[in-house]
Short mmCIF file of N, CA and C in Angstrom, two decimals:
data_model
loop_
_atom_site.label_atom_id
_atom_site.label_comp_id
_atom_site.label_asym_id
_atom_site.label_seq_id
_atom_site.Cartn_x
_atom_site.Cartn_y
_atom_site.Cartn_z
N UNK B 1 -52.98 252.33 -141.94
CA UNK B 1 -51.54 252.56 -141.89
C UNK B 1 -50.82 251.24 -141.59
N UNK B 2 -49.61 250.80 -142.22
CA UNK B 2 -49.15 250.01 -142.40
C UNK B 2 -48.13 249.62 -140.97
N UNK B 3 -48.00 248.26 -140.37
CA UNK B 3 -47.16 248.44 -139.09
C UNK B 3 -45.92 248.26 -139.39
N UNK B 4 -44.97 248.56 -138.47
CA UNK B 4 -43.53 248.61 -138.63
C UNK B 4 -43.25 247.18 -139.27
N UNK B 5 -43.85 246.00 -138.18
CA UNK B 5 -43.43 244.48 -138.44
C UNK B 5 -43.94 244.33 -140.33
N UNK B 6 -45.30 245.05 -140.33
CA UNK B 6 -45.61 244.81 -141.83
C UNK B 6 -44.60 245.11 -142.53
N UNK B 7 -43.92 246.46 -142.47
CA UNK B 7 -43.42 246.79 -143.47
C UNK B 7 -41.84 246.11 -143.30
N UNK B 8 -41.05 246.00 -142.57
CA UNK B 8 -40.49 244.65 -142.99
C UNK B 8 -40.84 243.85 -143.27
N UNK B 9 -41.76 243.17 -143.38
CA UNK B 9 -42.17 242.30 -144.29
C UNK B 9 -41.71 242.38 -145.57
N UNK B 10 -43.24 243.84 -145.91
CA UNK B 10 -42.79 244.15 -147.16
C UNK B 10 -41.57 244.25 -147.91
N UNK B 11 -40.53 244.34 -146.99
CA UNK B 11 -39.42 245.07 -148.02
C UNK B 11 -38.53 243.82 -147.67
N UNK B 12 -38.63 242.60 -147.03
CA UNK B 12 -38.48 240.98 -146.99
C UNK B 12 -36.76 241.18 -146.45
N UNK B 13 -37.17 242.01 -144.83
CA UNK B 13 -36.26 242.25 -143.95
C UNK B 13 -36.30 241.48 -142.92
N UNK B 14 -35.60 240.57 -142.68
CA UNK B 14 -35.77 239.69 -141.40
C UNK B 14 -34.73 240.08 -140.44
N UNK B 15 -35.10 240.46 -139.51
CA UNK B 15 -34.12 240.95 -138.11
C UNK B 15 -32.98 240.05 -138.04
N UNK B 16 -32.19 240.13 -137.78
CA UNK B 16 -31.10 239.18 -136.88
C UNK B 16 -31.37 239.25 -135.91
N UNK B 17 -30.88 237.91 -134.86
CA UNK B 17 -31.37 237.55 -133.83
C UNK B 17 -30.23 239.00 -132.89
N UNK B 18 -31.00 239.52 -132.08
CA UNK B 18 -30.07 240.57 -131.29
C UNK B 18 -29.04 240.46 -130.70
N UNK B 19 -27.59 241.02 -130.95
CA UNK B 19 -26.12 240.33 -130.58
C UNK B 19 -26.80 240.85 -128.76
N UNK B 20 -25.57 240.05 -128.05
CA UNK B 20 -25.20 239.85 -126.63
C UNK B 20 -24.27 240.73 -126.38
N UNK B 21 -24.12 241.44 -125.30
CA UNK B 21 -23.06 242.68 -125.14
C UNK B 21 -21.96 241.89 -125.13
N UNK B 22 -20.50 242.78 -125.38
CA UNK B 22 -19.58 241.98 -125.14
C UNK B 22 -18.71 242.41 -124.55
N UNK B 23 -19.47 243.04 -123.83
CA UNK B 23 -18.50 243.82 -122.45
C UNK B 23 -19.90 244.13 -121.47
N UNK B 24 -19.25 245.06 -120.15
CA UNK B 24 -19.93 245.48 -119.18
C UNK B 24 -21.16 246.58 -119.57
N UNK B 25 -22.26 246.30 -120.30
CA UNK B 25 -22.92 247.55 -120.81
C UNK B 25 -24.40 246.75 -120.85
N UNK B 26 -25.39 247.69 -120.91
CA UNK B 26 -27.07 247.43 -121.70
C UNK B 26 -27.25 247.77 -123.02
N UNK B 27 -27.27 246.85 -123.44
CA UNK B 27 -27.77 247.28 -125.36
C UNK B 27 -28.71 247.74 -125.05
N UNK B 28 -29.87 247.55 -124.24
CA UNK B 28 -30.79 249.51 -124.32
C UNK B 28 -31.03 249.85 -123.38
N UNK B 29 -30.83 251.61 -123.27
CA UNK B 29 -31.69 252.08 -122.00
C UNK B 29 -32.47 252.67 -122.03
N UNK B 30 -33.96 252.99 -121.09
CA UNK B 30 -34.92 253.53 -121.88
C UNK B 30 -34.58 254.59 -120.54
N UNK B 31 -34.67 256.29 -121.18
CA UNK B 31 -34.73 256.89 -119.88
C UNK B 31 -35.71 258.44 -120.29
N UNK B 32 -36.41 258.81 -119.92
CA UNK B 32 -37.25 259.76 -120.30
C UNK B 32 -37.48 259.98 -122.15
N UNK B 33 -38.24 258.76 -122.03
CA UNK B 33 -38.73 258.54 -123.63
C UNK B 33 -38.03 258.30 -124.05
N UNK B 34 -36.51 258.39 -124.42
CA UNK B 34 -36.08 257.94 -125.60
C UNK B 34 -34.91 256.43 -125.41
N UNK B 35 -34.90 256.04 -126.38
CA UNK B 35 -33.93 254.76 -125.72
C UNK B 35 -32.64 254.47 -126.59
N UNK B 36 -31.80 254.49 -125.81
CA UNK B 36 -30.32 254.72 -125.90
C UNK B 36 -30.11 253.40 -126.39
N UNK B 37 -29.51 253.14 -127.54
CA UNK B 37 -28.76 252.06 -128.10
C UNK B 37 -27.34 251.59 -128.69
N UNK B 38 -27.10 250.88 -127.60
CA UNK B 38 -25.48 250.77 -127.66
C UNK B 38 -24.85 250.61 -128.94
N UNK B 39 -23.78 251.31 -129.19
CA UNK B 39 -22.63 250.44 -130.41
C UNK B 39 -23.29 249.36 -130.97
N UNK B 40 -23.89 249.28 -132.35
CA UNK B 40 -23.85 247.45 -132.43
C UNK B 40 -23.10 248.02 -133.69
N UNK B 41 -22.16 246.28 -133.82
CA UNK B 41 -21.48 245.97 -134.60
C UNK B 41 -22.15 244.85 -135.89
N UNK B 42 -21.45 245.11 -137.41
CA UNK B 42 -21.96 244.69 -138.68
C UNK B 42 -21.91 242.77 -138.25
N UNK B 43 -22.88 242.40 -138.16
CA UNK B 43 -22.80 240.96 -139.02
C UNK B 43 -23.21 240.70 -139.99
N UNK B 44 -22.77 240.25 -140.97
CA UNK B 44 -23.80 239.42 -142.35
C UNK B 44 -23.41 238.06 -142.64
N UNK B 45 -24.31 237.16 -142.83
CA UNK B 45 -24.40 235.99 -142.47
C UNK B 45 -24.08 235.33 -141.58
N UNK B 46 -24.12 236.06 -140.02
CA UNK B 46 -23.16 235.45 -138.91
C UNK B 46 -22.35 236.19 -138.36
N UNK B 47 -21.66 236.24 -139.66
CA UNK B 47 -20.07 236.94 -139.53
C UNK B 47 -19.79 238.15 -139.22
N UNK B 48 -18.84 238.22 -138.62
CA UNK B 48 -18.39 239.79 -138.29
C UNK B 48 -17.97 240.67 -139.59
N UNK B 49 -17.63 241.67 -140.07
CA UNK B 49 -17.54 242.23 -140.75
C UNK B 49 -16.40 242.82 -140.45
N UNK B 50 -15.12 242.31 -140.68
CA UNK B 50 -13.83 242.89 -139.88
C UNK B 50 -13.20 243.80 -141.05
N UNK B 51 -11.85 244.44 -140.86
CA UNK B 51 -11.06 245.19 -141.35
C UNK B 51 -11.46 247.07 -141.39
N UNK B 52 -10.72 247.08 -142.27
CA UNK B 52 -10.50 248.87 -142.26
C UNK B 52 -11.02 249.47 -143.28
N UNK B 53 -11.88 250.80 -143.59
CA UNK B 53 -12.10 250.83 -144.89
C UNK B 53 -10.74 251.61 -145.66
N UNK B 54 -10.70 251.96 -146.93
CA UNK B 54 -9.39 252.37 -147.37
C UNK B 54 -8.22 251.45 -147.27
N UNK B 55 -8.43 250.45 -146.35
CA UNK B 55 -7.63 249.40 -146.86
C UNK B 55 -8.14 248.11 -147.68
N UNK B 56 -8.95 247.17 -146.69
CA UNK B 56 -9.27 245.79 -146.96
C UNK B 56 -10.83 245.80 -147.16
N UNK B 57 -11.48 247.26 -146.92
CA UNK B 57 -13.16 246.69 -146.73
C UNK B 57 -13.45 247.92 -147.95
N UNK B 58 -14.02 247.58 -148.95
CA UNK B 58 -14.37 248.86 -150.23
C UNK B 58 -15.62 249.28 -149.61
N UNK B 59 -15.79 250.32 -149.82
CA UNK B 59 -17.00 251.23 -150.13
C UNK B 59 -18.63 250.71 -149.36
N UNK B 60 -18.09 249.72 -150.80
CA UNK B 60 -20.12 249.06 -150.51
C UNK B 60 -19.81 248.04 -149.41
N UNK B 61 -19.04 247.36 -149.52
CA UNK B 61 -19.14 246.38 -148.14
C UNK B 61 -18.96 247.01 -146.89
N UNK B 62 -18.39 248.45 -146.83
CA UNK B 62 -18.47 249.39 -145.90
C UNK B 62 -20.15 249.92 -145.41
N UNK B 63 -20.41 250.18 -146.84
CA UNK B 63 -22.18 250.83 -146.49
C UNK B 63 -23.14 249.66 -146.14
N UNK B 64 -22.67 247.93 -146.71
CA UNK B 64 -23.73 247.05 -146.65
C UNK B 64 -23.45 246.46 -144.31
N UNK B 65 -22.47 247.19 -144.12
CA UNK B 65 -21.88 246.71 -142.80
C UNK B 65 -22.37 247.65 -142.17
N UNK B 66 -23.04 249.07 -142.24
CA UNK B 66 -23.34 249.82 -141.51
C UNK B 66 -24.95 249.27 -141.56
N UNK B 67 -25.42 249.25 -142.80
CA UNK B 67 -26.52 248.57 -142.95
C UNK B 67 -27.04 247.37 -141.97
N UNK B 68 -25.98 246.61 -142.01
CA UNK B 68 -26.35 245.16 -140.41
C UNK B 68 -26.11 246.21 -139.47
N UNK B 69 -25.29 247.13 -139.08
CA UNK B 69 -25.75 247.97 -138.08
C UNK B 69 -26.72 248.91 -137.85
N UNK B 70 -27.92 248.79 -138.42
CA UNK B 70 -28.64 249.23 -138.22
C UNK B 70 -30.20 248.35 -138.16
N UNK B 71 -29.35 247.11 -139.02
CA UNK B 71 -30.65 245.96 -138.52
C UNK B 71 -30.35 245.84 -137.29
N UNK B 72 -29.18 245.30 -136.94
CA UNK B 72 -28.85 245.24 -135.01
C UNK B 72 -29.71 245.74 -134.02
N UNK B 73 -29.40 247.70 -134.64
CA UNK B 73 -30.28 248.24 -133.90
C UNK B 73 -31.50 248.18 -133.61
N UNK B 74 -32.45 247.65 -135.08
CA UNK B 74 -34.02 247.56 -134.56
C UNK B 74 -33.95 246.11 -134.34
N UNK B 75 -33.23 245.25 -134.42
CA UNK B 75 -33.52 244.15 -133.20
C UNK B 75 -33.55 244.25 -131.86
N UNK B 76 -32.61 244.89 -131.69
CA UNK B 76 -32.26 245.55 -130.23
C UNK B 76 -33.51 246.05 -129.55
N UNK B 77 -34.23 246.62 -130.31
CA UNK B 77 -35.21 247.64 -129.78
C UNK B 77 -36.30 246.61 -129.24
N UNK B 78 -36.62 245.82 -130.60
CA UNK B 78 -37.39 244.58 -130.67
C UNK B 78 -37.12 243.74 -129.00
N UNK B 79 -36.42 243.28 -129.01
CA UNK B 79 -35.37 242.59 -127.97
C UNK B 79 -35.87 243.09 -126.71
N UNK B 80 -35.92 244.38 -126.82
CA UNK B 80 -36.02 244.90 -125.19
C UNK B 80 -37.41 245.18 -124.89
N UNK B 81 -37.89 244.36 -125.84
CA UNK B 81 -39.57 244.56 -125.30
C UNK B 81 -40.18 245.08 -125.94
N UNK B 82 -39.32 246.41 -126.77
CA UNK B 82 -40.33 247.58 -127.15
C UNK B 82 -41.05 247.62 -128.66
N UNK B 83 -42.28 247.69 -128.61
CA UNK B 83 -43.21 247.28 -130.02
C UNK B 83 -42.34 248.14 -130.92
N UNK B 84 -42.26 247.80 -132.25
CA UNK B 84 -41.57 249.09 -133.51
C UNK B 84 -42.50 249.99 -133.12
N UNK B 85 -43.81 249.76 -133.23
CA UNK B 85 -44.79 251.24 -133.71
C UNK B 85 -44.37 251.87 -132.61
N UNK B 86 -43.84 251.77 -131.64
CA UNK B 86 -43.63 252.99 -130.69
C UNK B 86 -42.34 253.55 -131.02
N UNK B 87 -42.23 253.41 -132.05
CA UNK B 87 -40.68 254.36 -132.66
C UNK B 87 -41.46 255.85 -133.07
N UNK B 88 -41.19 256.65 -132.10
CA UNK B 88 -41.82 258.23 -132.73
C UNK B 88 -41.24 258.34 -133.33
N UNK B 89 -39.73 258.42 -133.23
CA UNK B 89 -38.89 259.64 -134.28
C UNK B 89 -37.72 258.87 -133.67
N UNK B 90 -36.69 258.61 -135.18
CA UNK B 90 -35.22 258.02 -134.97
C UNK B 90 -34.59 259.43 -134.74
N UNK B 91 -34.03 259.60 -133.78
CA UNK B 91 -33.46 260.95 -133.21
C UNK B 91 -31.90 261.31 -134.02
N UNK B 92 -30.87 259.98 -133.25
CA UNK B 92 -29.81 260.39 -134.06
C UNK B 92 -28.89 258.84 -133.95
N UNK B 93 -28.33 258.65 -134.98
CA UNK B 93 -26.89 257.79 -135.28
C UNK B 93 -26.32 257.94 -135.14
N UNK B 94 -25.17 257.44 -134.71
CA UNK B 94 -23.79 257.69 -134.56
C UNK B 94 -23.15 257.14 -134.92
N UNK B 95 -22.19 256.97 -136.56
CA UNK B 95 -21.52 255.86 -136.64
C UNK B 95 -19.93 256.11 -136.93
N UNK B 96 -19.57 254.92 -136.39
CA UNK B 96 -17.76 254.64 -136.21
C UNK B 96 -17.49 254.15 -136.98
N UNK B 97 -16.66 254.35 -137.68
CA UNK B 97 -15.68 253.81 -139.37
C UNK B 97 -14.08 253.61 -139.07
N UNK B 98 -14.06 252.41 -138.87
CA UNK B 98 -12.90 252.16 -138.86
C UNK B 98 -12.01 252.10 -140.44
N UNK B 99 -10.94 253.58 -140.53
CA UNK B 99 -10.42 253.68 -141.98
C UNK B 99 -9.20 254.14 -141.61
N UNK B 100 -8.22 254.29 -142.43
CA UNK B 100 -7.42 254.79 -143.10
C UNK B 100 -7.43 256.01 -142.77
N UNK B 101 -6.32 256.58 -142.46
CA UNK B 101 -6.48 258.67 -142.14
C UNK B 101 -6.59 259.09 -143.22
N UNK B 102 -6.42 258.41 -145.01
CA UNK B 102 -6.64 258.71 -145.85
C UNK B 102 -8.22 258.92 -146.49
N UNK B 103 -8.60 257.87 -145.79
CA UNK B 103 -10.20 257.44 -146.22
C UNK B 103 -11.07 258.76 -145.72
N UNK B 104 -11.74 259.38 -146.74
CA UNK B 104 -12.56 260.31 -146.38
C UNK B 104 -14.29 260.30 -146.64
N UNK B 105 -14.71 258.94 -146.98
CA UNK B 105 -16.10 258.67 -147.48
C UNK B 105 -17.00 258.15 -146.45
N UNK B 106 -16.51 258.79 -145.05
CA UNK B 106 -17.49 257.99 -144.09
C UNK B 106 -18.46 258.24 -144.33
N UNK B 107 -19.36 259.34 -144.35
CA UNK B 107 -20.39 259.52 -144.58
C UNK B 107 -21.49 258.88 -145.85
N UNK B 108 -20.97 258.18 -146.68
CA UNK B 108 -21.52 257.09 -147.29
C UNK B 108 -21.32 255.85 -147.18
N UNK B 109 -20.49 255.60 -146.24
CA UNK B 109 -20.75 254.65 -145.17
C UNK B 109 -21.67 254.12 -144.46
N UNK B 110 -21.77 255.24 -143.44
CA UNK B 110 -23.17 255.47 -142.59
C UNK B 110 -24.64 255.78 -143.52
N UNK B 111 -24.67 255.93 -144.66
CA UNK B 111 -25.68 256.52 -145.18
C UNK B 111 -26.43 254.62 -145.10
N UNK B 112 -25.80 253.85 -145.05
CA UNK B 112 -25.99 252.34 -145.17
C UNK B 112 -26.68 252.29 -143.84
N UNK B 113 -26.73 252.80 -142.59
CA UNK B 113 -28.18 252.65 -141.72
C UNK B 113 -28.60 253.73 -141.67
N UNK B 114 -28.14 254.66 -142.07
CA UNK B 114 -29.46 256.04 -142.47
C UNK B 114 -30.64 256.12 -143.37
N UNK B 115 -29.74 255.17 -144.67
CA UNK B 115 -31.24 254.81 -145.41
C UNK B 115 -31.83 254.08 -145.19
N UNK B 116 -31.56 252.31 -144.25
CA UNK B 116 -32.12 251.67 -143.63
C UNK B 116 -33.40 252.42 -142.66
N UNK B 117 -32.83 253.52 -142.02
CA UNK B 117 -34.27 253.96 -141.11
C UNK B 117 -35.32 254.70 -141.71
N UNK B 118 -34.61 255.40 -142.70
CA UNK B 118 -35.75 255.93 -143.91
C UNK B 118 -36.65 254.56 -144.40
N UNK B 119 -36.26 253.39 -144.34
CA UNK B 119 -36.22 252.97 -145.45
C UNK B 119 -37.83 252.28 -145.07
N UNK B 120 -37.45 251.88 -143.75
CA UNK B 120 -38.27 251.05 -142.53
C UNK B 120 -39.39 252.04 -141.69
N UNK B 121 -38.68 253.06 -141.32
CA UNK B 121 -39.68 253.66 -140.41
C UNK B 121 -40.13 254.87 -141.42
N UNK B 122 -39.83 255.05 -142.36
CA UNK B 122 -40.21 256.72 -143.27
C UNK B 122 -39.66 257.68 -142.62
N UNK B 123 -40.48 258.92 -142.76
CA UNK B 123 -40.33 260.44 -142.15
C UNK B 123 -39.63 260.01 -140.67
N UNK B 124 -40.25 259.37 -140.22
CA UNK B 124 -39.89 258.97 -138.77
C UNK B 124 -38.92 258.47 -138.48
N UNK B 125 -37.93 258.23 -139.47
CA UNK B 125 -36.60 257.48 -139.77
C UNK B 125 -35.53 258.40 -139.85
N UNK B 126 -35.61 259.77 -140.79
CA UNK B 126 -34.44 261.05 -140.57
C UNK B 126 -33.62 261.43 -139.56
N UNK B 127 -33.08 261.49 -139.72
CA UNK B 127 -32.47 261.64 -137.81
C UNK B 127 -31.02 262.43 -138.37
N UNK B 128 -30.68 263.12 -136.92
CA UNK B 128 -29.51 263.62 -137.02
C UNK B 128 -27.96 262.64 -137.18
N UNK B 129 -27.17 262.90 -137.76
CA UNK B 129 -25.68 261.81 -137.39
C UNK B 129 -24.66 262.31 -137.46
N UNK B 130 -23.75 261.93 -136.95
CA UNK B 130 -22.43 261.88 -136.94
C UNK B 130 -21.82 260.49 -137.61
N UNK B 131 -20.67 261.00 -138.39
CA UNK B 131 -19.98 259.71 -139.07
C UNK B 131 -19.22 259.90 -139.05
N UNK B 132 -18.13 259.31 -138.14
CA UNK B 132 -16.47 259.76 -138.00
C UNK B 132 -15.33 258.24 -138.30
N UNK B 133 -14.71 258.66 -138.80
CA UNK B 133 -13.21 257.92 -138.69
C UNK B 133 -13.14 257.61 -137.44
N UNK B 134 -12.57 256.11 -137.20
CA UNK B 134 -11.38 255.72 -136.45
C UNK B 134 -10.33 254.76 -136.64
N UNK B 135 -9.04 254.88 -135.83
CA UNK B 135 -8.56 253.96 -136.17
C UNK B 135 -8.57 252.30 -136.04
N UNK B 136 -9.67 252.31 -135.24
CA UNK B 136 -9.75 250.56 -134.52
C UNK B 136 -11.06 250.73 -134.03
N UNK B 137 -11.71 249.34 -134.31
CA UNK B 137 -13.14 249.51 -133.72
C UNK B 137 -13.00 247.91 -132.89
N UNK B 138 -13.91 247.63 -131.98
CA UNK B 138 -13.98 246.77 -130.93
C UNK B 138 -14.00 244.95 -131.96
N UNK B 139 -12.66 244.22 -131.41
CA UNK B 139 -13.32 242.52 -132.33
C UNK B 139 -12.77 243.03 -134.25
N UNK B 140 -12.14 244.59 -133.99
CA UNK B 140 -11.72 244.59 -135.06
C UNK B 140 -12.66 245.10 -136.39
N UNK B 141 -14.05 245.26 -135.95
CA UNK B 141 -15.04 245.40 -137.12
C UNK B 141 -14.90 246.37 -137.92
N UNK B 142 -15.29 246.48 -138.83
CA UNK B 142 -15.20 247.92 -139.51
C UNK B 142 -16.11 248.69 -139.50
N UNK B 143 -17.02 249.02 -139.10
CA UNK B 143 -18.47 249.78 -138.24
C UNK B 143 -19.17 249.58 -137.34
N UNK B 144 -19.32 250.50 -136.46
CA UNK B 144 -20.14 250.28 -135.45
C UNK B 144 -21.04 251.53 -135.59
N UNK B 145 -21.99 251.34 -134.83
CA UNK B 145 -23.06 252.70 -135.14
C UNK B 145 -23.94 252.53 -134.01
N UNK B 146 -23.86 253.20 -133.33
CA UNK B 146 -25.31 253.82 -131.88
C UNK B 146 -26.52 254.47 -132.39
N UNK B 147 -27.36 254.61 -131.45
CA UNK B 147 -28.43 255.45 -131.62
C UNK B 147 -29.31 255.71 -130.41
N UNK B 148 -29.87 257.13 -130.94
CA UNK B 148 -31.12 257.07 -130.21
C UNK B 148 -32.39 257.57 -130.31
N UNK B 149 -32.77 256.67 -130.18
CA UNK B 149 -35.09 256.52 -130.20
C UNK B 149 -35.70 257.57 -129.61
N UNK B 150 -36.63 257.66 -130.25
CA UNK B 150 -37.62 258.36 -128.81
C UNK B 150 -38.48 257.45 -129.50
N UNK B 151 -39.01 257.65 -128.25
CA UNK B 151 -40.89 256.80 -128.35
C UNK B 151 -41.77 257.15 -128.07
N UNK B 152 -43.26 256.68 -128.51
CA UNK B 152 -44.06 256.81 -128.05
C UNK B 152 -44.50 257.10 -126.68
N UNK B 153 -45.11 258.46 -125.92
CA UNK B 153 -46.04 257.70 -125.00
C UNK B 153 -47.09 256.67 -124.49
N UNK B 154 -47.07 255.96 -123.79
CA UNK B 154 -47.58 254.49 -123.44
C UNK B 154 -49.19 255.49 -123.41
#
């Protein structure tokens, strides 16, 4: 069976280095198996991924921004010590779309780190989500997305 690190490999996924909180919080907590992962916000190439969708951010640069939010997240995980293979089961996402009260396509939005965890972890990647509108997301980004792990027993 193939390991998590392998299979990024395979699919020639290189983590970003794990953002720094930017407020009073833990990007992870581990508390009876599963581990809580803060908001991370889209970078690609660096950069923040700012604006609104339905206005200034289309579609795919919407789904490719949820997508860095969800590399975030398995850096994060990475980050805090914890091996990938101890990813039992991606439990659930949560992602924030900053749009337009007009904009109604969040949910293919978010499908941009939903298929990321399919994509990386398999079966073990499905997870429950929520994908909601808002009007403003933190630094201005246009997605943010949480989650949470369970893991392995040690």
């Amino acid at each position: 069976m193939m390991t998590i690190e392998a299979r990024l490999a395979e699919l020639g996924i290189v983590l970003p280095q794990a953002a720094a909180p930017v407020a009073s919080y833990q990007p992870v907590v581990v508390a009876n198996g599963l581990a809580h992962i803060s908001g991370q916000l889209p970078f690609v190439a660096g950069e923040l991924v700012k604006g609104r969708l339905g206005e200034d951010v289309s579609l795919e640069q919407g789904y490719d921004a949820a997508r860095a939010c969800g590399l975030m997240i398995i850096a994060q995980i990475r980050a805090a010590g914890i091996a990938l293979d101890n990813v039992a089961r991606v439990v659930k996402l949560g992602a924030f779309i900053n749009s337009t009260p007009d904009f109604t396509d969040q949910p293919k939005v978010a499908n941009g780190a939903s298929e990321l965890m399919f994509e990386v972890f398999g079966d073990l990647g499905r997870h429950a989500r929520s994908a909601v509108g808002v009007p403003v997301l933190p630094l201005g980004a246009a997605v943010e997305v949480d989650a949470i792990i369970a893991l392995a027993a040690d």
